PDB file of C-alpha atoms in Angstrom:
ATOM      1  CA  MET A   1       0.000   0.000   0.000  1.00 44.00           C
ATOM      2  CA  LEU A   2       1.346   3.409  -0.952  1.00 49.00           C
ATOM      3  CA  PRO A   3       1.571   6.011   1.813  1.00 51.00           C
ATOM      4  CA  ARG A   4      -0.949   8.789   1.233  1.00 52.00           C
ATOM      5  CA  GLY A   5      -2.034  11.923   3.048  1.00 58.00           C
ATOM      6  CA  ASP A   6      -1.663  11.618   6.805  1.00 66.00           C
ATOM      7  CA  ALA A   7       0.170   8.286   6.509  1.00 70.00           C
ATOM      8  CA  LEU A   8       2.792   9.870   4.264  1.00 70.00           C
ATOM      9  CA  SER A   9       3.233  12.787   6.645  1.00 71.00           C
ATOM     10  CA  ALA A  10       3.453  10.447   9.633  1.00 74.00           C
ATOM     11  CA  TRP A  11       6.119   8.313   7.984  1.00 72.00           C
ATOM     12  CA  ALA A  12       8.198  11.361   7.075  1.00 74.00           C
ATOM     13  CA  THR A  13       8.049  12.832  10.566  1.00 75.00           C
ATOM     14  CA  ALA A  14       8.998   9.502  12.125  1.00 77.00           C
ATOM     15  CA  ALA A  15      11.750   8.885   9.606  1.00 77.00           C
ATOM     16  CA  GLN A  16      13.361  12.223  10.441  1.00 76.00           C
ATOM     17  CA  GLN A  17      13.897  11.105  14.026  1.00 79.00           C
ATOM     18  CA  LEU A  18      15.132   7.650  13.091  1.00 81.00           C
ATOM     19  CA  LEU A  19      17.445   9.026  10.381  1.00 85.00           C
ATOM     20  CA  PRO A  20      19.185  11.982  12.081  1.00 86.00           C
ATOM     21  CA  GLY A  21      21.941  12.083   9.467  1.00 87.00           C
ATOM     22  CA  LEU A  22      19.416  13.008   6.759  1.00 90.00           C
ATOM     23  CA  ARG A  23      16.777  15.623   6.085  1.00 90.00           C
ATOM     24  CA  VAL A  24      13.521  13.960   5.097  1.00 89.00           C
ATOM     25  CA  ALA A  25      10.647  15.389   3.083  1.00 87.00           C
ATOM     26  CA  ALA A  26       7.678  13.819   1.345  1.00 84.00           C
ATOM     27  CA  LEU A  27       4.683  14.756  -0.753  1.00 83.00           C
ATOM     28  CA  PRO A  28       2.015  12.992  -2.795  1.00 81.00           C
ATOM     29  CA  LYS A  29       2.201  13.077  -6.588  1.00 77.00           C
ATOM     30  CA  GLY A  30      -0.373  11.665  -8.965  1.00 75.00           C
ATOM     31  CA  GLU A  31      -1.076   8.061  -8.027  1.00 76.00           C
ATOM     32  CA  GLY A  32       2.095   7.775  -5.973  1.00 82.00           C
ATOM     33  CA  ALA A  33       4.344   9.720  -3.658  1.00 87.00           C
ATOM     34  CA  LEU A  34       7.809  11.247  -3.642  1.00 90.00           C
ATOM     35  CA  VAL A  35      10.094  10.915  -0.623  1.00 91.00           C
ATOM     36  CA  LEU A  36      13.298  12.967  -0.645  1.00 93.00           C
ATOM     37  CA  LEU A  37      16.384  12.291   1.457  1.00 94.00           C
ATOM     38  CA  GLY A  38      18.813  15.193   1.728  1.00 93.00           C
ATOM     39  CA  ALA A  39      22.312  13.977   2.591  1.00 93.00           C
ATOM     40  CA  GLU A  40      25.852  15.232   2.977  1.00 90.00           C
ATOM     41  CA  HIS A  41      27.667  13.387   0.207  1.00 89.00           C
ATOM     42  CA  ASP A  42      30.813  12.698   2.235  1.00 88.00           C
ATOM     43  CA  VAL A  43      29.289  11.537   5.545  1.00 89.00           C
ATOM     44  CA  GLU A  44      29.332   7.822   6.333  1.00 88.00           C
ATOM     45  CA  GLN A  45      26.371   8.056   8.725  1.00 89.00           C
ATOM     46  CA  ALA A  46      24.213   9.565   5.992  1.00 91.00           C
ATOM     47  CA  ALA A  47      25.142   6.762   3.594  1.00 91.00           C
ATOM     48  CA  LEU A  48      24.197   4.092   6.125  1.00 90.00           C
ATOM     49  CA  GLN A  49      20.884   5.786   6.869  1.00 92.00           C
ATOM     50  CA  VAL A  50      20.051   6.062   3.164  1.00 94.00           C
ATOM     51  CA  GLU A  51      20.342   2.274   2.980  1.00 93.00           C
ATOM     52  CA  THR A  52      18.128   1.928   6.066  1.00 91.00           C
ATOM     53  CA  ALA A  53      15.454   4.159   4.519  1.00 91.00           C
ATOM     54  CA  ILE A  54      15.396   2.167   1.279  1.00 93.00           C
ATOM     55  CA  ASP A  55      15.186  -1.117   3.187  1.00 91.00           C
ATOM     56  CA  CYS A  56      12.265   0.231   5.222  1.00 86.00           C
ATOM     57  CA  LEU A  57      10.289   2.013   2.524  1.00 88.00           C
ATOM     58  CA  ARG A  58      10.913  -0.391  -0.401  1.00 91.00           C
ATOM     59  CA  PRO A  59      10.088   2.257  -3.031  1.00 92.00           C
ATOM     60  CA  ASP A  60       9.170   1.458  -6.622  1.00 94.00           C
ATOM     61  CA  HIS A  61      12.053   3.595  -7.926  1.00 96.00           C
ATOM     62  CA  VAL A  62      15.178   5.193  -6.457  1.00 98.00           C
ATOM     63  CA  GLY A  63      16.313   8.445  -8.069  1.00 98.00           C
ATOM     64  CA  LEU A  64      19.931   9.553  -7.721  1.00 98.00           C
ATOM     65  CA  GLU A  65      21.710  12.896  -8.016  1.00 97.00           C
ATOM     66  CA  LEU A  66      23.945  11.414 -10.698  1.00 97.00           C
ATOM     67  CA  CYS A  67      24.389  11.551 -14.454  1.00 96.00           C
ATOM     68  CA  GLN A  68      25.823   8.729 -16.568  1.00 96.00           C
ATOM     69  CA  LYS A  69      29.399  10.006 -16.285  1.00 95.00           C
ATOM     70  CA  ARG A  70      29.321  10.386 -12.510  1.00 95.00           C
ATOM     71  CA  PHE A  71      27.573   7.014 -12.152  1.00 96.00           C
ATOM     72  CA  ARG A  72      30.410   5.361 -14.097  1.00 94.00           C
ATOM     73  CA  ARG A  73      32.938   7.009 -11.788  1.00 92.00           C
ATOM     74  CA  LEU A  74      31.292   5.281  -8.824  1.00 93.00           C
ATOM     75  CA  PHE A  75      30.748   1.968 -10.618  1.00 94.00           C
ATOM     76  CA  PRO A  76      33.375   1.691 -13.387  1.00 91.00           C
ATOM     77  CA  LEU A  77      32.577  -2.004 -13.907  1.00 91.00           C
ATOM     78  CA  GLY A  78      28.843  -1.582 -13.386  1.00 93.00           C
ATOM     79  CA  LEU A  79      26.516  -1.885 -10.425  1.00 93.00           C
ATOM     80  CA  ALA A  80      26.115  -5.659 -10.751  1.00 93.00           C
ATOM     81  CA  ALA A  81      29.887  -6.170 -10.606  1.00 94.00           C
ATOM     82  CA  PHE A  82      30.129  -3.972  -7.512  1.00 92.00           C
ATOM     83  CA  ALA A  83      27.365  -5.976  -5.823  1.00 92.00           C
ATOM     84  CA  GLN A  84      29.304  -9.207  -6.388  1.00 93.00           C
ATOM     85  CA  LEU A  85      32.369  -7.967  -4.504  1.00 92.00           C
ATOM     86  CA  PRO A  86      32.958  -9.316  -0.981  1.00 92.00           C
ATOM     87  CA  PRO A  87      31.258  -7.125   1.664  1.00 88.00           C
ATOM     88  CA  GLU A  88      34.590  -6.049   3.148  1.00 89.00           C
ATOM     89  CA  GLU A  89      35.826  -4.834  -0.238  1.00 89.00           C
ATOM     90  CA  ARG A  90      32.613  -2.904  -0.890  1.00 87.00           C
ATOM     91  CA  LEU A  91      32.947  -1.162   2.473  1.00 84.00           C
ATOM     92  CA  GLN A  92      36.583  -0.314   1.784  1.00 86.00           C
ATOM     93  CA  LEU A  93      35.711   1.240  -1.570  1.00 86.00           C
ATOM     94  CA  GLN A  94      32.932   3.302  -0.015  1.00 83.00           C
ATOM     95  CA  ALA A  95      35.206   4.464   2.812  1.00 81.00           C
ATOM     96  CA  LYS A  96      37.757   5.730   0.263  1.00 85.00           C
ATOM     97  CA  LEU A  97      35.218   7.934  -1.490  1.00 85.00           C
ATOM     98  CA  ARG A  98      35.670  11.639  -0.833  1.00 85.00           C
ATOM     99  CA  SER A  99      32.139  12.340  -2.041  1.00 88.00           C
ATOM    100  CA  GLY A 100      29.167  10.325  -3.247  1.00 92.00           C
ATOM    101  CA  LYS A 101      28.943   7.886  -0.342  1.00 93.00           C
ATOM    102  CA  ASP A 102      25.173   8.412  -0.162  1.00 95.00           C
ATOM    103  CA  GLN A 103      24.738   7.838  -3.899  1.00 96.00           C
ATOM    104  CA  LEU A 104      26.771   4.636  -3.865  1.00 95.00           C
ATOM    105  CA  SER A 105      24.855   3.342  -0.849  1.00 94.00           C
ATOM    106  CA  ALA A 106      21.482   4.138  -2.434  1.00 96.00           C
ATOM    107  CA  ALA A 107      22.363   2.484  -5.740  1.00 97.00           C
ATOM    108  CA  ALA A 108      23.730  -0.631  -4.031  1.00 95.00           C
ATOM    109  CA  ALA A 109      20.693  -0.967  -1.753  1.00 96.00           C
ATOM    110  CA  ALA A 110      18.281  -0.548  -4.658  1.00 97.00           C
ATOM    111  CA  HIS A 111      20.155  -3.142  -6.713  1.00 97.00           C
ATOM    112  CA  ARG A 112      20.103  -5.612  -3.809  1.00 95.00           C
ATOM    113  CA  LEU A 113      16.313  -5.246  -3.524  1.00 96.00           C
ATOM    114  CA  GLY A 114      15.665  -5.309  -7.271  1.00 97.00           C
ATOM    115  CA  ILE A 115      14.473  -1.681  -7.334  1.00 97.00           C
ATOM    116  CA  PRO A 116      15.066   0.279 -10.565  1.00 97.00           C
ATOM    117  CA  VAL A 117      17.593   3.115 -10.290  1.00 97.00           C
ATOM    118  CA  ALA A 118      17.063   6.387 -12.180  1.00 98.00           C
ATOM    119  CA  LEU A 119      19.860   8.870 -12.905  1.00 98.00           C
ATOM    120  CA  CYS A 120      18.131  12.218 -12.427  1.00 97.00           C
ATOM    121  CA  ASP A 121      20.915  14.793 -12.712  1.00 97.00           C
ATOM    122  CA  ARG A 122      22.047  16.848 -15.686  1.00 96.00           C
ATOM    123  CA  GLU A 123      25.195  15.676 -17.457  1.00 96.00           C
ATOM    124  CA  VAL A 124      28.190  17.066 -15.588  1.00 93.00           C
ATOM    125  CA  ARG A 125      29.760  18.296 -18.833  1.00 93.00           C
ATOM    126  CA  VAL A 126      26.753  20.552 -19.426  1.00 94.00           C
ATOM    127  CA  THR A 127      27.028  21.986 -15.918  1.00 92.00           C
ATOM    128  CA  GLU A 128      30.767  22.587 -16.306  1.00 87.00           C
ATOM    129  CA  ALA A 129      30.293  24.286 -19.672  1.00 90.00           C
ATOM    130  CA  ARG A 130      27.549  26.568 -18.368  1.00 89.00           C
ATOM    131  CA  LEU A 131      29.667  27.546 -15.359  1.00 83.00           C
ATOM    132  CA  LEU A 132      32.723  28.366 -17.464  1.00 83.00           C
ATOM    133  CA  ALA A 133      30.629  30.369 -19.931  1.00 85.00           C
ATOM    134  CA  ARG A 134      29.434  32.608 -17.096  1.00 79.00           C
ATOM    135  CA  LEU A 135      32.910  33.570 -15.888  1.00 76.00           C
ATOM    136  CA  ALA A 136      35.599  35.949 -17.082  1.00 74.00           C
ATOM    137  CA  PRO A 137      39.192  34.604 -17.051  1.00 69.00           C
ATOM    138  CA  GLY A 138      40.096  36.850 -14.119  1.00 68.00           C
ATOM    139  CA  ASP A 139      37.262  35.428 -12.027  1.00 64.00           C
ATOM    140  CA  LEU A 140      38.460  31.899 -12.736  1.00 66.00           C
ATOM    141  CA  VAL A 141      42.011  32.742 -11.666  1.00 60.00           C
ATOM    142  CA  ALA A 142      40.835  34.493  -8.501  1.00 61.00           C
ATOM    143  CA  GLY A 143      38.547  31.594  -7.647  1.00 58.00           C
ATOM    144  CA  SER A 144      41.366  29.097  -8.128  1.00 60.00           C
ATOM    145  CA  LEU A 145      43.668  31.075  -5.844  1.00 52.00           C
ATOM    146  CA  ALA A 146      40.950  31.327  -3.198  1.00 58.00           C
ATOM    147  CA  ALA A 147      40.332  27.570  -3.419  1.00 56.00           C
ATOM    148  CA  LEU A 148      44.042  26.980  -2.807  1.00 54.00           C
ATOM    149  CA  GLY A 149      43.836  29.016   0.395  1.00 58.00           C
ATOM    150  CA  LEU A 150      46.148  31.770  -0.838  1.00 48.00           C
ATOM    151  CA  ASN A 151      44.332  34.562   1.015  1.00 52.00           C
ATOM    152  CA  TRP A 152      42.500  35.649  -2.117  1.00 52.00           C
ATOM    153  CA  ASP A 153      38.904  36.819  -2.037  1.00 60.00           C
ATOM    154  CA  CYS A 154      36.498  34.726  -4.065  1.00 61.00           C
ATOM    155  CA  PRO A 155      34.840  37.042  -6.615  1.00 63.00           C
ATOM    156  CA  GLU A 156      31.117  37.642  -6.269  1.00 76.00           C
ATOM    157  CA  ALA A 157      30.627  36.716  -9.923  1.00 74.00           C
ATOM    158  CA  LEU A 158      32.010  33.248  -9.203  1.00 74.00           C
ATOM    159  CA  GLU A 159      29.769  32.775  -6.174  1.00 77.00           C
ATOM    160  CA  ASP A 160      26.716  33.817  -8.207  1.00 82.00           C
ATOM    161  CA  ALA A 161      27.640  31.516 -11.094  1.00 82.00           C
ATOM    162  CA  VAL A 162      28.119  28.556  -8.760  1.00 82.00           C
ATOM    163  CA  ALA A 163      24.767  29.218  -7.078  1.00 86.00           C
ATOM    164  CA  ASP A 164      23.010  29.380 -10.450  1.00 88.00           C
ATOM    165  CA  CYS A 165      24.772  26.655 -12.458  1.00 88.00           C
ATOM    166  CA  ILE A 166      25.691  24.178  -9.733  1.00 89.00           C
ATOM    167  CA  ILE A 167      22.635  24.508  -7.499  1.00 92.00           C
ATOM    168  CA  ARG A 168      19.560  26.292  -8.900  1.00 93.00           C
ATOM    169  CA  GLU A 169      19.612  25.005 -12.473  1.00 94.00           C
ATOM    170  CA  ARG A 170      20.189  21.449 -11.316  1.00 96.00           C
ATOM    171  CA  ASP A 171      17.389  21.804  -8.748  1.00 96.00           C
ATOM    172  CA  LYS A 172      14.989  22.242 -11.674  1.00 95.00           C
ATOM    173  CA  VAL A 173      16.393  19.255 -13.555  1.00 96.00           C
ATOM    174  CA  LEU A 174      16.291  17.005 -10.495  1.00 97.00           C
ATOM    175  CA  ALA A 175      12.756  18.087  -9.610  1.00 95.00           C
ATOM    176  CA  ARG A 176      11.449  17.447 -13.115  1.00 94.00           C
ATOM    177  CA  ARG A 177      12.969  13.985 -13.388  1.00 96.00           C
ATOM    178  CA  LEU A 178      12.158  12.865  -9.853  1.00 95.00           C
ATOM    179  CA  SER A 179       8.536  13.971 -10.185  1.00 92.00           C
ATOM    180  CA  THR A 180       8.057  11.766 -13.266  1.00 92.00           C
ATOM    181  CA  LEU A 181       9.123   8.533 -11.531  1.00 94.00           C
ATOM    182  CA  PRO A 182       5.975   6.396 -11.147  1.00 92.00           C
ATOM    183  CA  GLY A 183       4.570   4.906  -7.968  1.00 91.00           C
ATOM    184  CA  LEU A 184       6.398   5.440  -4.711  1.00 90.00           C
ATOM    185  CA  ALA A 185       9.670   7.146  -5.629  1.00 94.00           C
ATOM    186  CA  LEU A 186      12.572   7.895  -3.311  1.00 95.00           C
ATOM    187  CA  GLY A 187      15.131  10.517  -4.292  1.00 97.00           C
ATOM    188  CA  VAL A 188      18.587  10.786  -2.723  1.00 97.00           C
ATOM    189  CA  LEU A 189      20.264  14.140  -3.224  1.00 96.00           C
ATOM    190  CA  GLY A 190      22.631  16.602  -1.616  1.00 94.00           C
ATOM    191  CA  VAL A 191      21.072  18.490   1.255  1.00 92.00           C
ATOM    192  CA  ARG A 192      21.733  21.822  -0.520  1.00 92.00           C
ATOM    193  CA  HIS A 193      19.345  20.743  -3.285  1.00 94.00           C
ATOM    194  CA  LEU A 194      16.485  19.679  -1.031  1.00 93.00           C
ATOM    195  CA  GLU A 195      14.567  22.920  -0.592  1.00 91.00           C
ATOM    196  CA  GLY A 196      14.974  23.948  -4.235  1.00 93.00           C
ATOM    197  CA  VAL A 197      13.777  20.576  -5.502  1.00 94.00           C
ATOM    198  CA  LEU A 198      10.799  20.677  -3.150  1.00 90.00           C
ATOM    199  CA  GLU A 199       9.903  24.136  -4.390  1.00 89.00           C
ATOM    200  CA  HIS A 200       9.981  23.097  -8.049  1.00 90.00           C
ATOM    201  CA  VAL A 201       8.116  19.829  -7.460  1.00 87.00           C
ATOM    202  CA  GLY A 202       5.498  21.772  -5.520  1.00 76.00           C
ATOM    203  CA  LYS A 203       5.056  24.218  -8.388  1.00 66.00           C
ATOM    204  CA  ALA A 204       4.689  21.361 -10.860  1.00 57.00           C
ATOM    205  CA  THR A 205       2.138  19.426  -8.804  1.00 55.00           C
ATOM    206  CA  GLY A 206       0.337  22.282  -7.078  1.00 50.00           C
ATOM    207  CA  ILE A 207       1.104  20.629  -3.726  1.00 48.00           C
ATOM    208  CA  TRP A 208       3.467  22.121  -1.184  1.00 44.00           C
ATOM    209  CA  THR A 209       5.232  20.278   1.580  1.00 46.00           C
ATOM    210  CA  GLN A 210       7.810  20.911   4.267  1.00 43.00           C
ATOM    211  CA  MET A 211      10.660  19.250   6.097  1.00 41.00           C
ATOM    212  CA  TRP A 212       9.044  17.215   8.826  1.00 37.00           C
ATOM    213  CA  THR A 213       9.629  17.439  12.565  1.00 32.00           C
ATOM    214  CA  PRO A 214      10.255  14.286  14.625  1.00 32.00           C
ATOM    215  CA  CYS A 215       7.604  12.089  16.206  1.00 30.00           C
ATOM    216  CA  ALA A 216       7.917   9.067  18.446  1.00 30.00           C
ATOM    217  CA  GLN A 217       7.892   6.038  16.148  1.00 35.00           C
ATOM    218  CA  LEU A 218       7.037   4.716  12.725  1.00 33.00           C
ATOM    219  CA  PRO A 219       3.334   4.036  12.175  1.00 36.00           C
ATOM    220  CA  PRO A 220       2.630   0.332  12.900  1.00 36.00           C
ATOM    221  CA  GLY A 221       2.744  -1.858   9.838  1.00 35.00           C
ATOM    222  CA  PHE A 222       3.898   0.888   7.523  1.00 37.00           C
ATOM    223  CA  LYS A 223       6.969  -0.967   6.271  1.00 44.00           C
ATOM    224  CA  ARG A 224       6.179  -2.061   2.746  1.00 47.00           C
ATOM    225  CA  GLU A 225       6.216  -5.722   1.820  1.00 42.00           C
ATOM    226  CA  VAL A 226       7.869  -6.941  -1.383  1.00 40.00           C
TER     227      VAL A 226
END
């Protein structure tokens, strides 16, 4: 049974308490529902809790903040090959990741449960090209020096371009693709994208939601059966 209305809200509020490493939001869409997990990409606790959420909710689809190129970086031999590695080796590979721990964990959990995975982000090459097109050469040099910690102020033009090209534009792409996933869909994305994606999904569906506050426990019997 798909969570709807009060049941969906109750699950989201309970999940927020049980998954303190994530920000949880949910809203109905069409005949299904969309649950969003906002995570810090480099935090091990968040990655583990993403897996817990997928195990509990058993969604029909899992949407990732990845494009094909970034997916191949995480799984150069494919997701099935990664799943066949010994558990210790999988954990070692995840521990070595500087970023994307949540995405790897979500993809692996979905594969283990036979849940389709959707790559919902814009191609990284498009994002890089749009960012570079916004910036003058001097801004790029100044930004590079600031990133190296050389006591150089980061230009405002660079900050604005990053906010637009890296965050806001991709919020729209993620929202559009996540909202089209049928049934009960679960999206795993960086916490900085969560509010923007919610805003755009709300505009598309005419339904607004919020990040939920904690409650005592999961509603009895809510865990989906497969």
